[in-house]
C-alpha positions as YAML, in Angstrom:
chain: A
units: angstrom
residues:
- id: 1
  name: MET
  ca: [93.21, 82.04, 94.63]
- id: 2
  name: PRO
  ca: [96.72, 81.25, 93.71]
- id: 3
  name: SER
  ca: [99.14, 84.13, 93.11]
- id: 4
  name: LYS
  ca: [101.02, 84.69, 90.05]
- id: 5
  name: MET
  ca: [104.24, 83.58, 92.04]
- id: 6
  name: SER
  ca: [102.37, 80.34, 93.00]
- id: 7
  name: GLY
  ca: [101.80, 79.93, 89.16]
- id: 8
  name: LEU
  ca: [105.47, 80.21, 88.46]
- id: 9
  name: VAL
  ca: [106.35, 77.76, 91.12]
- id: 10
  name: LEU
  ca: [103.74, 75.27, 89.60]
- id: 11
  name: ALA
  ca: [105.27, 75.88, 86.13]
- id: 12
  name: GLY
  ca: [108.52, 75.16, 87.49]
- id: 13
  name: ILE
  ca: [107.47, 71.85, 89.00]
- id: 14
  name: ALA
  ca: [105.51, 70.86, 85.97]
- id: 15
  name: ALA
  ca: [108.64, 71.34, 83.82]
- id: 16
  name: TYR
  ca: [111.26, 69.69, 85.90]
- id: 17
  name: GLY
  ca: [109.47, 67.46, 88.31]
- id: 18
  name: THR
  ca: [108.46, 67.71, 92.08]
- id: 19
  name: SER
  ca: [111.52, 66.17, 93.51]
- id: 20
  name: THR
  ca: [114.03, 68.35, 91.48]
- id: 21
  name: VAL
  ca: [112.35, 71.57, 92.33]
- id: 22
  name: TYR
  ca: [112.03, 70.48, 96.00]
- id: 23
  name: THR
  ca: [115.66, 69.72, 96.11]
- id: 24
  name: ALA
  ca: [116.52, 73.10, 94.76]
- id: 25
  name: PHE
  ca: [114.27, 74.98, 96.98]
- id: 26
  name: THR
  ca: [115.65, 73.01, 100.00]
- id: 27
  name: ALA
  ca: [119.28, 73.77, 98.98]
- id: 28
  name: VAL
  ca: [118.62, 77.58, 98.54]
- id: 29
  name: GLY
  ca: [116.57, 77.71, 101.81]
- id: 30
  name: SER
  ca: [119.49, 75.79, 103.68]
- id: 31
  name: GLY
  ca: [122.24, 78.00, 102.41]
- id: 32
  name: LEU
  ca: [120.39, 81.30, 103.20]
- id: 33
  name: ALA
  ca: [119.40, 79.84, 106.52]
- id: 34
  name: GLY
  ca: [123.10, 79.39, 107.23]
- id: 35
  name: LEU
  ca: [123.92, 82.88, 106.13]
- id: 36
  name: SER
  ca: [121.22, 84.24, 108.45]
- id: 37
  name: THR
  ca: [122.57, 82.28, 111.35]
- id: 38
  name: GLY
  ca: [125.96, 83.53, 110.74]
- id: 39
  name: ARG
  ca: [124.65, 87.22, 110.90]
- id: 40
  name: SER
  ca: [122.93, 86.18, 114.18]
- id: 41
  name: VAL
  ca: [126.15, 84.82, 115.80]
- id: 42
  name: SER
  ca: [128.24, 87.78, 114.70]
- id: 43
  name: ASN
  ca: [125.73, 90.11, 116.32]
- id: 44
  name: ARG
  ca: [126.26, 88.66, 119.85]
- id: 45
  name: GLY
  ca: [127.79, 91.10, 122.30]
- id: 46
  name: THR
  ca: [126.46, 94.13, 120.65]
- id: 47
  name: SER
  ca: [124.14, 96.66, 122.26]
- id: 48
  name: SER
  ca: [120.57, 95.82, 122.93]
- id: 49
  name: SER
  ca: [119.49, 98.36, 120.41]
- id: 50
  name: SER
  ca: [121.60, 96.68, 117.69]
- id: 51
  name: GLN
  ca: [120.16, 93.23, 118.69]
- id: 52
  name: GLN
  ca: [116.66, 94.51, 118.33]
- id: 53
  name: ALA
  ca: [117.60, 95.93, 114.84]
- id: 54
  name: SER
  ca: [118.99, 92.51, 113.99]
- id: 55
  name: ARG
  ca: [115.84, 90.80, 115.00]
- id: 56
  name: SER
  ca: [113.60, 92.98, 113.19]
- id: 57
  name: GLU
  ca: [115.54, 92.24, 109.76]
- id: 58
  name: PRO
  ca: [113.66, 89.74, 107.64]
- id: 59
  name: SER
  ca: [115.26, 86.39, 107.59]
- id: 60
  name: PHE
  ca: [115.07, 84.74, 104.05]
- id: 61
  name: GLY
  ca: [116.81, 81.79, 105.26]
- id: 62
  name: THR
  ca: [113.92, 80.84, 107.56]
- id: 63
  name: SER
  ca: [110.97, 82.55, 105.65]
- id: 64
  name: THR
  ca: [108.91, 80.19, 103.47]
- id: 65
  name: THR
  ca: [107.91, 83.02, 101.26]
- id: 66
  name: GLY
  ca: [111.57, 84.05, 100.73]
- id: 67
  name: VAL
  ca: [112.39, 80.57, 99.59]
- id: 68
  name: CYS
  ca: [109.41, 80.29, 97.31]
- id: 69
  name: VAL
  ca: [110.39, 83.68, 95.70]
- id: 70
  name: LEU
  ca: [113.82, 82.60, 94.93]
- id: 71
  name: GLY
  ca: [112.74, 79.12, 93.86]
- id: 72
  name: ALA
  ca: [110.20, 80.26, 91.60]
- id: 73
  name: ALA
  ca: [112.52, 82.65, 89.93]
- id: 74
  name: ALA
  ca: [115.01, 79.82, 89.40]
- id: 75
  name: ALA
  ca: [112.25, 77.61, 88.07]
- id: 76
  name: ALA
  ca: [110.96, 80.34, 85.72]
- id: 77
  name: LEU
  ca: [114.59, 80.71, 84.35]
- id: 78
  name: GLY
  ca: [114.86, 76.97, 83.83]
- id: 79
  name: VAL
  ca: [111.51, 76.88, 82.03]
- id: 80
  name: ALA
  ca: [112.83, 79.73, 79.58]
- id: 81
  name: ALA
  ca: [116.12, 77.84, 79.14]
- id: 82
  name: GLY
  ca: [114.27, 74.66, 78.33]
- id: 83
  name: ARG
  ca: [112.25, 76.52, 75.75]
- id: 84
  name: ARG
  ca: [115.32, 77.80, 74.08]
- id: 85
  name: SER
  ca: [116.98, 74.28, 74.11]
- id: 86
  name: ALA
  ca: [113.88, 72.77, 72.50]
- id: 87
  name: GLY
  ca: [113.96, 75.52, 69.83]
- id: 88
  name: ARG
  ca: [117.59, 74.55, 69.11]
- id: 89
  name: GLN
  ca: [116.80, 70.79, 69.06]
- id: 90
  name: GLY
  ca: [114.07, 71.55, 66.52]
- id: 91
  name: GLU
  ca: [116.51, 73.37, 64.27]
- id: 92
  name: VAL
  ca: [119.01, 70.35, 64.49]
- id: 93
  name: SER
  ca: [116.21, 67.97, 63.78]
- id: 94
  name: ARG
  ca: [115.25, 69.89, 60.63]
- id: 95
  name: ALA
  ca: [119.01, 70.06, 59.54]
- id: 96
  name: ALA
  ca: [119.36, 66.27, 60.19]
- id: 97
  name: ASN
  ca: [116.78, 65.20, 57.70]
- id: 98
  name: PRO
  ca: [117.88, 67.15, 54.45]
- id: 99
  name: ARG
  ca: [116.01, 66.44, 51.07]
- id: 100
  name: LYS
  ca: [117.77, 67.86, 48.09]
- id: 101
  name: PHE
  ca: [115.81, 68.47, 44.84]
- id: 102
  name: ASN
  ca: [116.82, 65.03, 43.41]
- id: 103
  name: GLU
  ca: [115.46, 63.45, 46.43]
- id: 104
  name: GLN
  ca: [112.17, 65.59, 46.65]
- id: 105
  name: LEU
  ca: [111.08, 65.53, 43.03]
- id: 106
  name: PRO
  ca: [110.46, 61.61, 43.02]
- id: 107
  name: CYS
  ca: [107.97, 62.03, 46.11]
- id: 108
  name: SER
  ca: [104.69, 61.78, 44.33]
- id: 109
  name: SER
  ca: [103.15, 60.07, 47.32]
- id: 110
  name: GLY
  ca: [103.98, 59.43, 51.05]
- id: 111
  name: PRO
  ca: [104.78, 62.10, 53.56]
- id: 112
  name: PHE
  ca: [107.16, 64.25, 51.60]
- id: 113
  name: SER
  ca: [104.78, 64.59, 48.60]
- id: 114
  name: VAL
  ca: [103.49, 68.05, 47.76]
- id: 115
  name: THR
  ca: [99.87, 68.78, 47.14]
- id: 116
  name: VAL
  ca: [98.84, 71.66, 45.12]
- id: 117
  name: GLY
  ca: [95.14, 72.58, 45.82]
- id: 118
  name: LYS
  ca: [92.55, 70.17, 44.72]
- id: 119
  name: ALA
  ca: [94.63, 68.37, 42.27]
- id: 120
  name: GLY
  ca: [96.31, 66.20, 44.78]
- id: 121
  name: PRO
  ca: [100.05, 65.45, 45.01]
- id: 122
  name: SER
  ca: [102.24, 66.65, 42.36]
- id: 123
  name: SER
  ca: [104.36, 64.27, 40.23]
- id: 124
  name: PHE
  ca: [107.40, 65.36, 38.37]
- id: 125
  name: SER
  ca: [108.32, 62.32, 36.28]
- id: 126
  name: ILE
  ca: [108.65, 64.37, 32.97]
- id: 127
  name: LEU
  ca: [110.68, 66.92, 34.62]
- id: 128
  name: ILE
  ca: [113.05, 64.33, 36.19]
- id: 129
  name: ALA
  ca: [113.42, 62.74, 32.85]
- id: 130
  name: GLY
  ca: [114.27, 65.86, 31.29]
- id: 131
  name: LEU
  ca: [116.91, 66.77, 33.82]
- id: 132
  name: GLU
  ca: [118.45, 63.47, 33.35]
- id: 133
  name: LYS
  ca: [118.46, 63.77, 29.68]
- id: 134
  name: ALA
  ca: [120.05, 67.23, 29.67]
- id: 135
  name: GLY
  ca: [122.59, 66.21, 32.35]
- id: 136
  name: LEU
  ca: [121.45, 68.63, 34.86]
- id: 137
  name: THR
  ca: [120.62, 66.12, 37.73]
- id: 138
  name: SER
  ca: [124.15, 66.34, 39.40]
- id: 139
  name: ALA
  ca: [123.86, 70.16, 39.31]
- id: 140
  name: LEU
  ca: [120.83, 70.02, 41.66]
- id: 141
  name: ASP
  ca: [122.79, 67.98, 44.14]
- id: 142
  name: GLY
  ca: [125.17, 71.02, 44.89]
- id: 143
  name: ASP
  ca: [125.17, 72.90, 47.85]
- id: 144
  name: GLY
  ca: [123.17, 75.95, 46.36]
- id: 145
  name: PRO
  ca: [121.12, 77.45, 47.38]
- id: 146
  name: PHE
  ca: [118.98, 77.20, 44.16]
- id: 147
  name: THR
  ca: [115.51, 78.29, 43.42]
- id: 148
  name: LEU
  ca: [113.70, 75.72, 41.17]
- id: 149
  name: PHE
  ca: [110.46, 76.78, 39.30]
- id: 150
  name: ALA
  ca: [109.25, 73.06, 38.90]
- id: 151
  name: PRO
  ca: [106.48, 72.32, 36.41]
- id: 152
  name: ASP
  ca: [104.65, 69.05, 37.57]
- id: 153
  name: ASP
  ca: [103.44, 66.47, 34.95]
- id: 154
  name: LYS
  ca: [99.98, 68.28, 34.73]
- id: 155
  name: ALA
  ca: [101.92, 71.48, 33.61]
- id: 156
  name: PHE
  ca: [103.73, 69.83, 30.77]
- id: 157
  name: GLU
  ca: [100.42, 68.27, 29.75]
- id: 158
  name: ALA
  ca: [98.77, 71.68, 29.80]
- id: 159
  name: ALA
  ca: [101.59, 73.03, 27.57]
- id: 160
  name: GLY
  ca: [100.94, 70.30, 25.12]
- id: 161
  name: LEU
  ca: [104.35, 68.68, 25.88]
- id: 162
  name: THR
  ca: [104.32, 64.91, 26.30]
- id: 163
  name: ALA
  ca: [107.50, 63.18, 27.77]
- id: 164
  name: GLU
  ca: [108.61, 62.15, 24.43]
- id: 165
  name: ALA
  ca: [108.30, 65.67, 23.06]
- id: 166
  name: VAL
  ca: [110.26, 67.11, 25.93]
- id: 167
  name: LEU
  ca: [113.14, 64.62, 25.63]
- id: 168
  name: ALA
  ca: [113.32, 65.29, 21.94]
- id: 169
  name: HIS
  ca: [113.18, 69.04, 22.22]
- id: 170
  name: PRO
  ca: [116.21, 70.65, 20.57]
- id: 171
  name: ASP
  ca: [116.35, 73.46, 23.36]
- id: 172
  name: LEU
  ca: [115.74, 71.13, 26.24]
- id: 173
  name: VAL
  ca: [118.85, 72.16, 28.12]
- id: 174
  name: THR
  ca: [118.15, 76.12, 27.65]
- id: 175
  name: ILE
  ca: [114.49, 75.50, 28.65]
- id: 176
  name: LEU
  ca: [115.28, 73.47, 31.99]
- id: 177
  name: LYS
  ca: [117.96, 76.08, 32.87]
- id: 178
  name: MET
  ca: [115.14, 78.74, 32.59]
- id: 179
  name: HIS
  ca: [113.56, 77.05, 35.56]
- id: 180
  name: VAL
  ca: [116.50, 77.55, 37.70]
- id: 181
  name: LEU
  ca: [117.73, 80.64, 39.62]
- id: 182
  name: PRO
  ca: [120.99, 80.91, 41.68]
- id: 183
  name: GLY
  ca: [120.27, 81.85, 45.23]
- id: 184
  name: ALA
  ca: [117.03, 81.22, 47.25]
- id: 185
  name: VAL
  ca: [114.11, 83.41, 46.17]
- id: 186
  name: VAL
  ca: [111.08, 83.08, 48.41]
- id: 187
  name: ALA
  ca: [107.58, 84.31, 47.66]
- id: 188
  name: LYS
  ca: [108.12, 87.52, 49.72]
- id: 189
  name: GLY
  ca: [110.67, 88.54, 46.86]
- id: 190
  name: PHE
  ca: [108.14, 88.17, 44.05]
- id: 191
  name: LYS
  ca: [107.39, 91.35, 42.12]
- id: 192
  name: ASN
  ca: [107.28, 92.83, 38.64]
- id: 193
  name: GLN
  ca: [110.72, 92.23, 37.42]
- id: 194
  name: THR
  ca: [112.91, 90.49, 35.13]
- id: 195
  name: VAL
  ca: [115.03, 87.67, 36.68]
- id: 196
  name: GLU
  ca: [118.14, 86.19, 35.22]
- id: 197
  name: THR
  ca: [117.82, 82.45, 35.18]
- id: 198
  name: LEU
  ca: [120.63, 80.06, 34.21]
- id: 199
  name: GLY
  ca: [118.95, 79.88, 30.86]
- id: 200
  name: GLY
  ca: [118.42, 83.54, 30.30]
- id: 201
  name: PRO
  ca: [115.94, 86.29, 31.34]
- id: 202
  name: VAL
  ca: [112.51, 85.41, 32.47]
- id: 203
  name: THR
  ca: [109.75, 88.04, 33.09]
- id: 204
  name: MET
  ca: [108.22, 87.74, 36.58]
- id: 205
  name: ARG
  ca: [104.87, 89.70, 36.99]
- id: 206
  name: LYS
  ca: [102.14, 89.65, 39.47]
- id: 207
  name: GLY
  ca: [98.63, 89.53, 37.77]
- id: 208
  name: VAL
  ca: [94.87, 88.45, 38.57]
- id: 209
  name: LYS
  ca: [95.95, 84.74, 38.24]
- id: 210
  name: GLY
  ca: [98.81, 84.99, 40.55]
- id: 211
  name: VAL
  ca: [102.53, 85.37, 40.08]
- id: 212
  name: MET
  ca: [103.56, 84.47, 36.34]
- id: 213
  name: MET
  ca: [106.84, 83.37, 35.11]
- id: 214
  name: ASN
  ca: [106.72, 84.33, 31.53]
- id: 215
  name: LYS
  ca: [103.27, 82.62, 30.90]
- id: 216
  name: ALA
  ca: [103.48, 79.98, 33.53]
- id: 217
  name: VAL
  ca: [101.69, 80.68, 36.72]
- id: 218
  name: ILE
  ca: [103.11, 79.68, 40.12]
- id: 219
  name: ASN
  ca: [100.48, 77.22, 41.75]
- id: 220
  name: LYS
  ca: [102.45, 76.65, 45.02]
- id: 221
  name: ALA
  ca: [105.31, 78.71, 46.37]
- id: 222
  name: ASP
  ca: [107.92, 78.17, 49.16]
- id: 223
  name: VAL
  ca: [108.44, 74.51, 49.25]
- id: 224
  name: GLU
  ca: [111.64, 74.30, 51.38]
- id: 225
  name: ILE
  ca: [114.33, 71.97, 50.01]
- id: 226
  name: ALA
  ca: [117.83, 71.25, 51.78]
- id: 227
  name: ASN
  ca: [119.66, 73.18, 49.22]
- id: 228
  name: GLY
  ca: [117.17, 75.80, 48.17]
- id: 229
  name: ILE
  ca: [113.60, 76.65, 47.44]
- id: 230
  name: MET
  ca: [111.14, 75.02, 45.08]
- id: 231
  name: HIS
  ca: [108.05, 76.71, 43.46]
- id: 232
  name: ILE
  ca: [105.48, 74.49, 41.67]
- id: 233
  name: LEU
  ca: [104.50, 75.88, 38.27]
- id: 234
  name: GLY
  ca: [101.17, 75.20, 36.50]
- id: 235
  name: GLY
  ca: [102.86, 75.66, 33.10]
- id: 236
  name: VAL
  ca: [106.28, 75.50, 31.29]
- id: 237
  name: ILE
  ca: [108.68, 78.50, 31.02]
- id: 238
  name: LEU
  ca: [109.54, 78.73, 27.33]
- id: 239
  name: PRO
  ca: [111.81, 81.24, 25.50]
...
């Protein structure tokens, strides 16, 4: 049955290739063999008891077990370093593909669309039109971070607000600002409290239906955006 050390050796070989690990083992073994030979030469001319003691010392330079131990340790360290590097590459990959709010909201289909339960992908055409009419689109292109409580089209319909009614609403700017918080607030921070949105105070409370913003329930939380966090609402936050 293979030992744990053999497992490490095999892991190192699998991660970096047989030839690379063999070369490393050979280099380590040769170097240590040279050190062992040097000790042997320096011991010439000593007493017989010293020579016997020298011969009884383990020679890692010529021991297969010694080379495997050192090689396996090096391979294990290499595997760990490779995993750390892969993690950093993943972070770089995520950062290299940013999607700000104005890029995410139009994605009602495709790989970047957001699905809420059985309702299918959410569309935000009414919200987008409202933001444009209120002159708030450019604000969502800022560095942020922001938290956007985003009602989808179904949420506006549930509130009895058609696209025409939303665009003609006299308090359009204030209402939309009530859906935006400065800073990134994730679901772990949800609790019974009053939050100060850009449009004024809004009551957040946890109930049987879920987390409510005034009377609008959060249907899906923690949609990560390049410059903040988006939570999808099943209703519209009204004063």
